[in-house]
Amino acid sequence: MNSKRNTSPQKTYSAKPGEIEQKWHVIDATGKILGRLSTEIAHLLRGKNKPTFTPHVDTGDFVVVINAEKIELTGNKWVEKNYYRHSEWFGGLKTISAEQMREAKPEFIITEAVKGMLPKNKLARHMIGKLKVYKGPEHPHKAQKPEALTPSEPGLTGRMN
């Protein structure tokens, strides 16, 4: 009954900021559903797709999203979903529908959705800076040689690489 077990302690890997390799990814938002796409973007920004993921270190990649004006929302959300801002003065609440926001600033819709899916701390504020969203099909990050990602619709997670 006395079986010999390996009693050497296991080591937990913890990534250090200097040894992280960050890639660039391009995602075309044409016809993609906002929520499903933004969860995948948050996953890439956080670095959860890598085996070296460490919660307290930014191990994520850069993400470039193109064609932001062609994003889709399900149901009646284009009319019913609202974005709010407040000037901190009395009566200073401004409301804009998702449809109006798509015409004015379609980049904001994707950025806000991804921001809500990241943790609420200083590290997340650094991660959201690695998200680049553009209205049309052109982006100025060709020099970084980004890889094109095409997430498959149902259950986007984990099947992109």
mmCIF file of N, CA, C and O in Angstrom, residues 41-129:
data_model
loop_
_atom_site.group_PDB
_atom_site.id
_atom_site.type_symbol
_atom_site.label_atom_id
_atom_site.label_comp_id
_atom_site.label_asym_id
_atom_site.label_seq_id
_atom_site.Cartn_x
_atom_site.Cartn_y
_atom_site.Cartn_z
ATOM 1 N N ILE A 41 -12.630 39.675 -28.111
ATOM 2 C CA ILE A 41 -11.619 40.735 -28.082
ATOM 3 C C ILE A 41 -11.087 40.903 -26.666
ATOM 4 O O ILE A 41 -9.875 41.027 -26.454
ATOM 5 N N ALA A 42 -11.966 40.898 -25.678
ATOM 6 C CA ALA A 42 -11.534 41.023 -24.279
ATOM 7 C C ALA A 42 -10.637 39.858 -23.887
ATOM 8 O O ALA A 42 -9.660 40.037 -23.150
ATOM 9 N N HIS A 43 -10.953 38.673 -24.394
ATOM 10 C CA HIS A 43 -10.145 37.484 -24.134
ATOM 11 C C HIS A 43 -8.726 37.671 -24.676
ATOM 12 O O HIS A 43 -7.735 37.342 -24.004
ATOM 13 N N LEU A 44 -8.617 38.194 -25.902
ATOM 14 C CA LEU A 44 -7.303 38.427 -26.509
ATOM 15 C C LEU A 44 -6.532 39.540 -25.801
ATOM 16 O O LEU A 44 -5.321 39.427 -25.594
ATOM 17 N N LEU A 45 -7.220 40.621 -25.439
ATOM 18 C CA LEU A 45 -6.552 41.736 -24.750
ATOM 19 C C LEU A 45 -6.013 41.310 -23.397
ATOM 20 O O LEU A 45 -4.964 41.774 -22.956
ATOM 21 N N ARG A 46 -6.730 40.449 -22.734
ATOM 22 C CA ARG A 46 -6.337 39.991 -21.402
ATOM 23 C C ARG A 46 -5.242 38.943 -21.466
ATOM 24 O O ARG A 46 -4.489 38.770 -20.519
ATOM 25 N N GLY A 47 -5.162 38.197 -22.580
ATOM 26 C CA GLY A 47 -4.139 37.167 -22.722
ATOM 27 C C GLY A 47 -4.586 35.805 -22.236
ATOM 28 O O GLY A 47 -3.763 34.916 -22.033
ATOM 29 N N LYS A 48 -5.875 35.605 -22.085
ATOM 30 C CA LYS A 48 -6.384 34.334 -21.573
ATOM 31 C C LYS A 48 -6.280 33.209 -22.595
ATOM 32 O O LYS A 48 -6.477 32.057 -22.257
ATOM 33 N N ASN A 49 -5.954 33.525 -23.836
ATOM 34 C CA ASN A 49 -5.774 32.494 -24.841
ATOM 35 C C ASN A 49 -4.365 31.906 -24.823
ATOM 36 O O ASN A 49 -4.076 30.989 -25.564
ATOM 37 N N LYS A 50 -3.489 32.414 -23.983
ATOM 38 C CA LYS A 50 -2.102 31.960 -23.918
ATOM 39 C C LYS A 50 -1.881 31.072 -22.699
ATOM 40 O O LYS A 50 -2.496 31.278 -21.653
ATOM 41 N N PRO A 51 -0.988 30.103 -22.802
ATOM 42 C CA PRO A 51 -0.692 29.269 -21.633
ATOM 43 C C PRO A 51 0.073 30.014 -20.547
ATOM 44 O O PRO A 51 0.132 29.565 -19.404
ATOM 45 N N THR A 52 0.639 31.173 -20.887
ATOM 46 C CA THR A 52 1.402 31.956 -19.913
ATOM 47 C C THR A 52 0.541 32.999 -19.213
ATOM 48 O O THR A 52 1.079 33.928 -18.608
ATOM 49 N N PHE A 53 -0.793 32.877 -19.277
ATOM 50 C CA PHE A 53 -1.690 33.870 -18.665
ATOM 51 C C PHE A 53 -1.401 34.010 -17.181
ATOM 52 O O PHE A 53 -1.312 33.038 -16.447
ATOM 53 N N THR A 54 -1.211 35.243 -16.760
ATOM 54 C CA THR A 54 -1.019 35.581 -15.357
ATOM 55 C C THR A 54 -1.954 36.742 -15.055
ATOM 56 O O THR A 54 -1.907 37.764 -15.730
ATOM 57 N N PRO A 55 -2.848 36.606 -14.059
ATOM 58 C CA PRO A 55 -3.875 37.623 -13.839
ATOM 59 C C PRO A 55 -3.363 39.024 -13.523
ATOM 60 O O PRO A 55 -3.990 39.996 -13.908
ATOM 61 N N HIS A 56 -2.213 39.127 -12.845
ATOM 62 C CA HIS A 56 -1.741 40.444 -12.424
ATOM 63 C C HIS A 56 -0.727 41.060 -13.387
ATOM 64 O O HIS A 56 -0.155 42.106 -13.110
ATOM 65 N N VAL A 57 -0.497 40.424 -14.561
ATOM 66 C CA VAL A 57 0.437 40.937 -15.558
ATOM 67 C C VAL A 57 -0.302 41.034 -16.886
ATOM 68 O O VAL A 57 -1.112 40.174 -17.218
ATOM 69 N N ASP A 58 -0.011 42.064 -17.640
ATOM 70 C CA ASP A 58 -0.638 42.236 -18.945
ATOM 71 C C ASP A 58 0.036 41.307 -19.948
ATOM 72 O O ASP A 58 1.075 41.631 -20.505
ATOM 73 N N THR A 59 -0.551 40.142 -20.191
ATOM 74 C CA THR A 59 0.006 39.161 -21.117
ATOM 75 C C THR A 59 -0.728 39.155 -22.455
ATOM 76 O O THR A 59 -0.489 38.296 -23.282
ATOM 77 N N GLY A 60 -1.628 40.094 -22.668
ATOM 78 C CA GLY A 60 -2.474 40.096 -23.857
ATOM 79 C C GLY A 60 -1.813 40.653 -25.096
ATOM 80 O O GLY A 60 -0.688 41.159 -25.069
ATOM 81 N N ASP A 61 -2.543 40.551 -26.196
ATOM 82 C CA ASP A 61 -2.082 41.003 -27.502
ATOM 83 C C ASP A 61 -2.778 42.302 -27.898
ATOM 84 O O ASP A 61 -3.739 42.718 -27.265
ATOM 85 N N PHE A 62 -2.287 42.901 -28.975
ATOM 86 C CA PHE A 62 -2.935 44.073 -29.555
ATOM 87 C C PHE A 62 -4.027 43.602 -30.503
ATOM 88 O O PHE A 62 -3.848 42.603 -31.211
ATOM 89 N N VAL A 63 -5.146 44.302 -30.532
ATOM 90 C CA VAL A 63 -6.261 43.928 -31.396
ATOM 91 C C VAL A 63 -6.683 45.146 -32.203
ATOM 92 O O VAL A 63 -6.930 46.216 -31.642
ATOM 93 N N VAL A 64 -6.759 44.973 -33.526
ATOM 94 C CA VAL A 64 -7.227 46.021 -34.436
ATOM 95 C C VAL A 64 -8.557 45.546 -34.998
ATOM 96 O O VAL A 64 -8.640 44.465 -35.580
ATOM 97 N N VAL A 65 -9.605 46.340 -34.809
ATOM 98 C CA VAL A 65 -10.932 46.005 -35.324
ATOM 99 C C VAL A 65 -11.244 46.961 -36.465
ATOM 100 O O VAL A 65 -11.166 48.177 -36.297
ATOM 101 N N ILE A 66 -11.597 46.389 -37.626
ATOM 102 C CA ILE A 66 -11.951 47.218 -38.773
ATOM 103 C C ILE A 66 -13.431 47.036 -39.101
ATOM 104 O O ILE A 66 -14.051 46.084 -38.651
ATOM 105 N N ASN A 67 -13.978 47.953 -39.879
ATOM 106 C CA ASN A 67 -15.389 47.955 -40.270
ATOM 107 C C ASN A 67 -16.321 47.984 -39.057
ATOM 108 O O ASN A 67 -17.290 47.235 -38.973
ATOM 109 N N ALA A 68 -16.064 48.885 -38.139
ATOM 110 C CA ALA A 68 -16.863 48.979 -36.915
ATOM 111 C C ALA A 68 -18.299 49.395 -37.197
ATOM 112 O O ALA A 68 -19.200 49.051 -36.424
ATOM 113 N N GLU A 69 -18.543 50.094 -38.300
ATOM 114 C CA GLU A 69 -19.909 50.538 -38.581
ATOM 115 C C GLU A 69 -20.793 49.402 -39.076
ATOM 116 O O GLU A 69 -22.009 49.550 -39.156
ATOM 117 N N LYS A 70 -20.212 48.231 -39.367
ATOM 118 C CA LYS A 70 -20.987 47.091 -39.868
ATOM 119 C C LYS A 70 -21.263 46.048 -38.791
ATOM 120 O O LYS A 70 -21.613 44.914 -39.094
ATOM 121 N N ILE A 71 -21.114 46.427 -37.533
ATOM 122 C CA ILE A 71 -21.395 45.521 -36.409
ATOM 123 C C ILE A 71 -22.906 45.305 -36.312
ATOM 124 O O ILE A 71 -23.689 46.156 -36.715
ATOM 125 N N GLU A 72 -23.316 44.165 -35.789
ATOM 126 C CA GLU A 72 -24.737 43.843 -35.656
ATOM 127 C C GLU A 72 -25.138 43.763 -34.189
ATOM 128 O O GLU A 72 -24.326 43.412 -33.339
ATOM 129 N N LEU A 73 -26.375 44.096 -33.919
ATOM 130 C CA LEU A 73 -26.981 43.905 -32.603
ATOM 131 C C LEU A 73 -28.225 43.041 -32.799
ATOM 132 O O LEU A 73 -28.927 43.180 -33.800
ATOM 133 N N THR A 74 -28.504 42.167 -31.847
ATOM 134 C CA THR A 74 -29.666 41.294 -31.979
ATOM 135 C C THR A 74 -30.918 41.984 -31.453
ATOM 136 O O THR A 74 -30.840 42.947 -30.680
ATOM 137 N N GLY A 75 -32.054 41.475 -31.857
ATOM 138 C CA GLY A 75 -33.330 41.988 -31.369
ATOM 139 C C GLY A 75 -33.579 43.418 -31.799
ATOM 140 O O GLY A 75 -33.254 43.831 -32.904
ATOM 141 N N ASN A 76 -34.154 44.185 -30.895
ATOM 142 C CA ASN A 76 -34.529 45.570 -31.173
ATOM 143 C C ASN A 76 -33.540 46.553 -30.545
ATOM 144 O O ASN A 76 -33.880 47.690 -30.276
ATOM 145 N N LYS A 77 -32.296 46.096 -30.319
ATOM 146 C CA LYS A 77 -31.344 46.903 -29.559
ATOM 147 C C LYS A 77 -30.903 48.172 -30.262
ATOM 148 O O LYS A 77 -30.490 49.119 -29.598
ATOM 149 N N TRP A 78 -30.941 48.231 -31.592
ATOM 150 C CA TRP A 78 -30.544 49.459 -32.270
ATOM 151 C C TRP A 78 -31.414 50.626 -31.827
ATOM 152 O O TRP A 78 -30.956 51.764 -31.743
ATOM 153 N N VAL A 79 -32.677 50.358 -31.503
ATOM 154 C CA VAL A 79 -33.599 51.419 -31.085
ATOM 155 C C VAL A 79 -33.647 51.534 -29.564
ATOM 156 O O VAL A 79 -33.672 52.632 -29.006
ATOM 157 N N GLU A 80 -33.644 50.400 -28.857
ATOM 158 C CA GLU A 80 -33.873 50.392 -27.414
ATOM 159 C C GLU A 80 -32.623 50.611 -26.571
ATOM 160 O O GLU A 80 -32.714 51.097 -25.454
ATOM 161 N N LYS A 81 -31.444 50.228 -27.067
ATOM 162 C CA LYS A 81 -30.210 50.383 -26.291
ATOM 163 C C LYS A 81 -29.780 51.842 -26.310
ATOM 164 O O LYS A 81 -29.721 52.460 -27.362
ATOM 165 N N ASN A 82 -29.480 52.365 -25.136
ATOM 166 C CA ASN A 82 -29.079 53.765 -25.007
ATOM 167 C C ASN A 82 -27.713 53.886 -24.361
ATOM 168 O O ASN A 82 -27.325 53.071 -23.518
ATOM 169 N N TYR A 83 -26.986 54.911 -24.736
ATOM 170 C CA TYR A 83 -25.716 55.274 -24.111
ATOM 171 C C TYR A 83 -25.931 56.593 -23.385
ATOM 172 O O TYR A 83 -26.533 57.513 -23.924
ATOM 173 N N TYR A 84 -25.419 56.666 -22.149
ATOM 174 C CA TYR A 84 -25.664 57.834 -21.306
ATOM 175 C C TYR A 84 -24.345 58.523 -20.964
ATOM 176 O O TYR A 84 -23.318 57.877 -20.774
ATOM 177 N N ARG A 85 -24.414 59.869 -20.868
ATOM 178 C CA ARG A 85 -23.318 60.648 -20.311
ATOM 179 C C ARG A 85 -23.937 61.725 -19.447
ATOM 180 O O ARG A 85 -25.086 62.114 -19.658
ATOM 181 N N HIS A 86 -23.161 62.206 -18.510
ATOM 182 C CA HIS A 86 -23.678 63.246 -17.623
ATOM 183 C C HIS A 86 -22.616 64.306 -17.442
ATOM 184 O O HIS A 86 -21.449 64.006 -17.240
ATOM 185 N N SER A 87 -23.035 65.568 -17.495
ATOM 186 C CA SER A 87 -22.100 66.675 -17.357
ATOM 187 C C SER A 87 -21.842 67.026 -15.888
ATOM 188 O O SER A 87 -21.031 67.899 -15.614
ATOM 189 N N GLU A 88 -22.528 66.355 -14.966
ATOM 190 C CA GLU A 88 -22.474 66.600 -13.525
ATOM 191 C C GLU A 88 -23.105 67.936 -13.139
ATOM 192 O O GLU A 88 -22.869 68.450 -12.058
ATOM 193 N N TRP A 89 -23.880 68.506 -14.022
ATOM 194 C CA TRP A 89 -24.710 69.654 -13.717
ATOM 195 C C TRP A 89 -26.150 69.173 -13.674
ATOM 196 O O TRP A 89 -26.483 68.136 -14.251
ATOM 197 N N PHE A 90 -27.011 69.943 -13.028
ATOM 198 C CA PHE A 90 -28.419 69.573 -12.966
ATOM 199 C C PHE A 90 -29.011 69.532 -14.363
ATOM 200 O O PHE A 90 -28.839 70.468 -15.144
ATOM 201 N N GLY A 91 -29.704 68.463 -14.675
ATOM 202 C CA GLY A 91 -30.293 68.311 -16.001
ATOM 203 C C GLY A 91 -29.271 68.021 -17.081
ATOM 204 O O GLY A 91 -29.562 68.198 -18.253
ATOM 205 N N GLY A 92 -28.095 67.574 -16.702
ATOM 206 C CA GLY A 92 -27.013 67.368 -17.665
ATOM 207 C C GLY A 92 -26.926 65.968 -18.226
ATOM 208 O O GLY A 92 -25.897 65.603 -18.793
ATOM 209 N N LEU A 93 -27.988 65.160 -18.086
ATOM 210 C CA LEU A 93 -27.961 63.801 -18.605
ATOM 211 C C LEU A 93 -28.224 63.808 -20.106
ATOM 212 O O LEU A 93 -29.227 64.334 -20.567
ATOM 213 N N LYS A 94 -27.293 63.248 -20.865
ATOM 214 C CA LYS A 94 -27.438 63.147 -22.319
ATOM 215 C C LYS A 94 -27.669 61.680 -22.663
ATOM 216 O O LYS A 94 -26.961 60.802 -22.186
ATOM 217 N N THR A 95 -28.635 61.411 -23.518
ATOM 218 C CA THR A 95 -28.968 60.056 -23.934
ATOM 219 C C THR A 95 -28.883 59.975 -25.450
ATOM 220 O O THR A 95 -29.365 60.860 -26.147
ATOM 221 N N ILE A 96 -28.248 58.894 -25.937
ATOM 222 C CA ILE A 96 -28.154 58.679 -27.370
ATOM 223 C C ILE A 96 -28.402 57.195 -27.637
ATOM 224 O O ILE A 96 -27.887 56.341 -26.914
ATOM 225 N N SER A 97 -29.224 56.896 -28.632
ATOM 226 C CA SER A 97 -29.539 55.498 -28.937
ATOM 227 C C SER A 97 -28.365 54.851 -29.676
ATOM 228 O O SER A 97 -27.500 55.533 -30.224
ATOM 229 N N ALA A 98 -28.368 53.532 -29.726
ATOM 230 C CA ALA A 98 -27.297 52.802 -30.400
ATOM 231 C C ALA A 98 -27.285 53.112 -31.889
ATOM 232 O O ALA A 98 -26.216 53.182 -32.514
ATOM 233 N N GLU A 99 -28.448 53.332 -32.467
ATOM 234 C CA GLU A 99 -28.537 53.654 -33.891
ATOM 235 C C GLU A 99 -27.885 55.009 -34.190
ATOM 236 O O GLU A 99 -27.138 55.149 -35.163
ATOM 237 N N GLN A 100 -28.141 55.991 -33.323
ATOM 238 C CA GLN A 100 -27.523 57.305 -33.494
ATOM 239 C C GLN A 100 -26.015 57.235 -33.245
ATOM 240 O O GLN A 100 -25.235 57.913 -33.905
ATOM 241 N N MET A 101 -25.625 56.387 -32.277
ATOM 242 C CA MET A 101 -24.204 56.235 -31.968
ATOM 243 C C MET A 101 -23.466 55.572 -33.128
ATOM 244 O O MET A 101 -22.317 55.909 -33.412
ATOM 245 N N ARG A 102 -24.121 54.637 -33.827
ATOM 246 C CA ARG A 102 -23.494 53.990 -34.975
ATOM 247 C C ARG A 102 -23.199 55.007 -36.075
ATOM 248 O O ARG A 102 -22.168 54.928 -36.739
ATOM 249 N N GLU A 103 -24.089 55.967 -36.251
ATOM 250 C CA GLU A 103 -23.852 56.993 -37.265
ATOM 251 C C GLU A 103 -22.785 57.991 -36.817
ATOM 252 O O GLU A 103 -21.977 58.434 -37.621
ATOM 253 N N ALA A 104 -22.778 58.347 -35.529
ATOM 254 C CA ALA A 104 -21.836 59.352 -35.025
ATOM 255 C C ALA A 104 -20.445 58.756 -34.762
ATOM 256 O O ALA A 104 -19.443 59.228 -35.313
ATOM 257 N N LYS A 105 -20.358 57.744 -33.885
ATOM 258 C CA LYS A 105 -19.078 57.152 -33.487
ATOM 259 C C LYS A 105 -19.217 55.633 -33.355
ATOM 260 O O LYS A 105 -19.404 55.120 -32.248
ATOM 261 N N PRO A 106 -19.135 54.877 -34.435
ATOM 262 C CA PRO A 106 -19.292 53.425 -34.325
ATOM 263 C C PRO A 106 -18.150 52.758 -33.552
ATOM 264 O O PRO A 106 -18.330 51.678 -32.997
ATOM 265 N N GLU A 107 -16.994 53.414 -33.484
ATOM 266 C CA GLU A 107 -15.869 52.857 -32.727
ATOM 267 C C GLU A 107 -16.203 52.787 -31.241
ATOM 268 O O GLU A 107 -15.766 51.881 -30.535
ATOM 269 N N PHE A 108 -16.973 53.762 -30.762
ATOM 270 C CA PHE A 108 -17.322 53.845 -29.348
ATOM 271 C C PHE A 108 -18.145 52.630 -28.906
ATOM 272 O O PHE A 108 -17.991 52.151 -27.781
ATOM 273 N N ILE A 109 -19.012 52.122 -29.771
ATOM 274 C CA ILE A 109 -19.872 50.989 -29.415
ATOM 275 C C ILE A 109 -19.023 49.773 -29.069
ATOM 276 O O ILE A 109 -19.231 49.121 -28.040
ATOM 277 N N ILE A 110 -18.042 49.468 -29.902
ATOM 278 C CA ILE A 110 -17.192 48.298 -29.652
ATOM 279 C C ILE A 110 -16.279 48.537 -28.458
ATOM 280 O O ILE A 110 -16.125 47.669 -27.592
ATOM 281 N N THR A 111 -15.694 49.722 -28.368
ATOM 282 C CA THR A 111 -14.789 50.027 -27.258
ATOM 283 C C THR A 111 -15.509 49.928 -25.913
ATOM 284 O O THR A 111 -14.975 49.365 -24.963
ATOM 285 N N GLU A 112 -16.720 50.464 -25.836
ATOM 286 C CA GLU A 112 -17.494 50.427 -24.585
ATOM 287 C C GLU A 112 -17.860 49.001 -24.202
ATOM 288 O O GLU A 112 -17.823 48.642 -23.038
ATOM 289 N N ALA A 113 -18.245 48.183 -25.179
ATOM 290 C CA ALA A 113 -18.617 46.803 -24.892
ATOM 291 C C ALA A 113 -17.422 46.008 -24.368
ATOM 292 O O ALA A 113 -17.548 45.245 -23.407
ATOM 293 N N VAL A 114 -16.247 46.209 -24.971
ATOM 294 C CA VAL A 114 -15.049 45.496 -24.529
ATOM 295 C C VAL A 114 -14.611 45.996 -23.162
ATOM 296 O O VAL A 114 -14.228 45.219 -22.287
ATOM 297 N N LYS A 115 -14.684 47.313 -22.954
ATOM 298 C CA LYS A 115 -14.285 47.897 -21.671
ATOM 299 C C LYS A 115 -15.107 47.331 -20.521
ATOM 300 O O LYS A 115 -14.591 47.094 -19.434
ATOM 301 N N GLY A 116 -16.386 47.087 -20.765
ATOM 302 C CA GLY A 116 -17.240 46.516 -19.731
ATOM 303 C C GLY A 116 -16.919 45.072 -19.398
ATOM 304 O O GLY A 116 -17.344 44.559 -18.364
ATOM 305 N N MET A 117 -16.182 44.390 -20.276
ATOM 306 C CA MET A 117 -15.841 42.988 -20.056
ATOM 307 C C MET A 117 -14.455 42.788 -19.467
ATOM 308 O O MET A 117 -14.067 41.661 -19.175
ATOM 309 N N LEU A 118 -13.717 43.857 -19.286
ATOM 310 C CA LEU A 118 -12.403 43.770 -18.660
ATOM 311 C C LEU A 118 -12.540 44.042 -17.168
ATOM 312 O O LEU A 118 -13.506 44.660 -16.732
ATOM 313 N N PRO A 119 -11.582 43.588 -16.349
ATOM 314 C CA PRO A 119 -11.659 43.892 -14.923
ATOM 315 C C PRO A 119 -11.548 45.391 -14.680
ATOM 316 O O PRO A 119 -10.997 46.116 -15.500
ATOM 317 N N LYS A 120 -12.097 45.833 -13.578
ATOM 318 C CA LYS A 120 -12.112 47.272 -13.293
ATOM 319 C C LYS A 120 -10.899 47.639 -12.434
ATOM 320 O O LYS A 120 -10.972 47.727 -11.215
ATOM 321 N N ASN A 121 -9.750 47.818 -13.066
ATOM 322 C CA ASN A 121 -8.538 48.183 -12.345
ATOM 323 C C ASN A 121 -7.565 48.898 -13.291
ATOM 324 O O ASN A 121 -7.864 49.113 -14.458
ATOM 325 N N LYS A 122 -6.375 49.241 -12.797
ATOM 326 C CA LYS A 122 -5.391 49.965 -13.596
ATOM 327 C C LYS A 122 -4.899 49.127 -14.768
ATOM 328 O O LYS A 122 -4.619 49.647 -15.834
ATOM 329 N N LEU A 123 -4.795 47.827 -14.561
ATOM 330 C CA LEU A 123 -4.318 46.947 -15.613
ATOM 331 C C LEU A 123 -5.286 46.941 -16.797
ATOM 332 O O LEU A 123 -4.876 46.941 -17.952
ATOM 333 N N ALA A 124 -6.573 46.977 -16.520
ATOM 334 C CA ALA A 124 -7.578 46.989 -17.590
ATOM 335 C C ALA A 124 -7.526 48.302 -18.362
ATOM 336 O O ALA A 124 -7.739 48.310 -19.572
ATOM 337 N N ARG A 125 -7.220 49.391 -17.688
ATOM 338 C CA ARG A 125 -7.100 50.667 -18.382
ATOM 339 C C ARG A 125 -5.907 50.642 -19.335
ATOM 340 O O ARG A 125 -5.918 51.265 -20.386
ATOM 341 N N HIS A 126 -4.886 49.881 -18.978
ATOM 342 C CA HIS A 126 -3.741 49.700 -19.874
ATOM 343 C C HIS A 126 -4.122 48.778 -21.033
ATOM 344 O O HIS A 126 -3.720 49.002 -22.174
ATOM 345 N N MET A 127 -4.909 47.745 -20.757
ATOM 346 C CA MET A 127 -5.315 46.788 -21.789
ATOM 347 C C MET A 127 -6.202 47.433 -22.849
ATOM 348 O O MET A 127 -6.080 47.127 -24.026
ATOM 349 N N ILE A 128 -7.103 48.299 -22.430
ATOM 350 C CA ILE A 128 -8.022 48.920 -23.390
ATOM 351 C C ILE A 128 -7.260 49.830 -24.347
ATOM 352 O O ILE A 128 -7.715 50.092 -25.465
ATOM 353 N N GLY A 129 -6.078 50.270 -23.952
ATOM 354 C CA GLY A 129 -5.232 51.063 -24.844
ATOM 355 C C GLY A 129 -4.653 50.244 -25.980
ATOM 356 O O GLY A 129 -4.196 50.795 -26.980
#
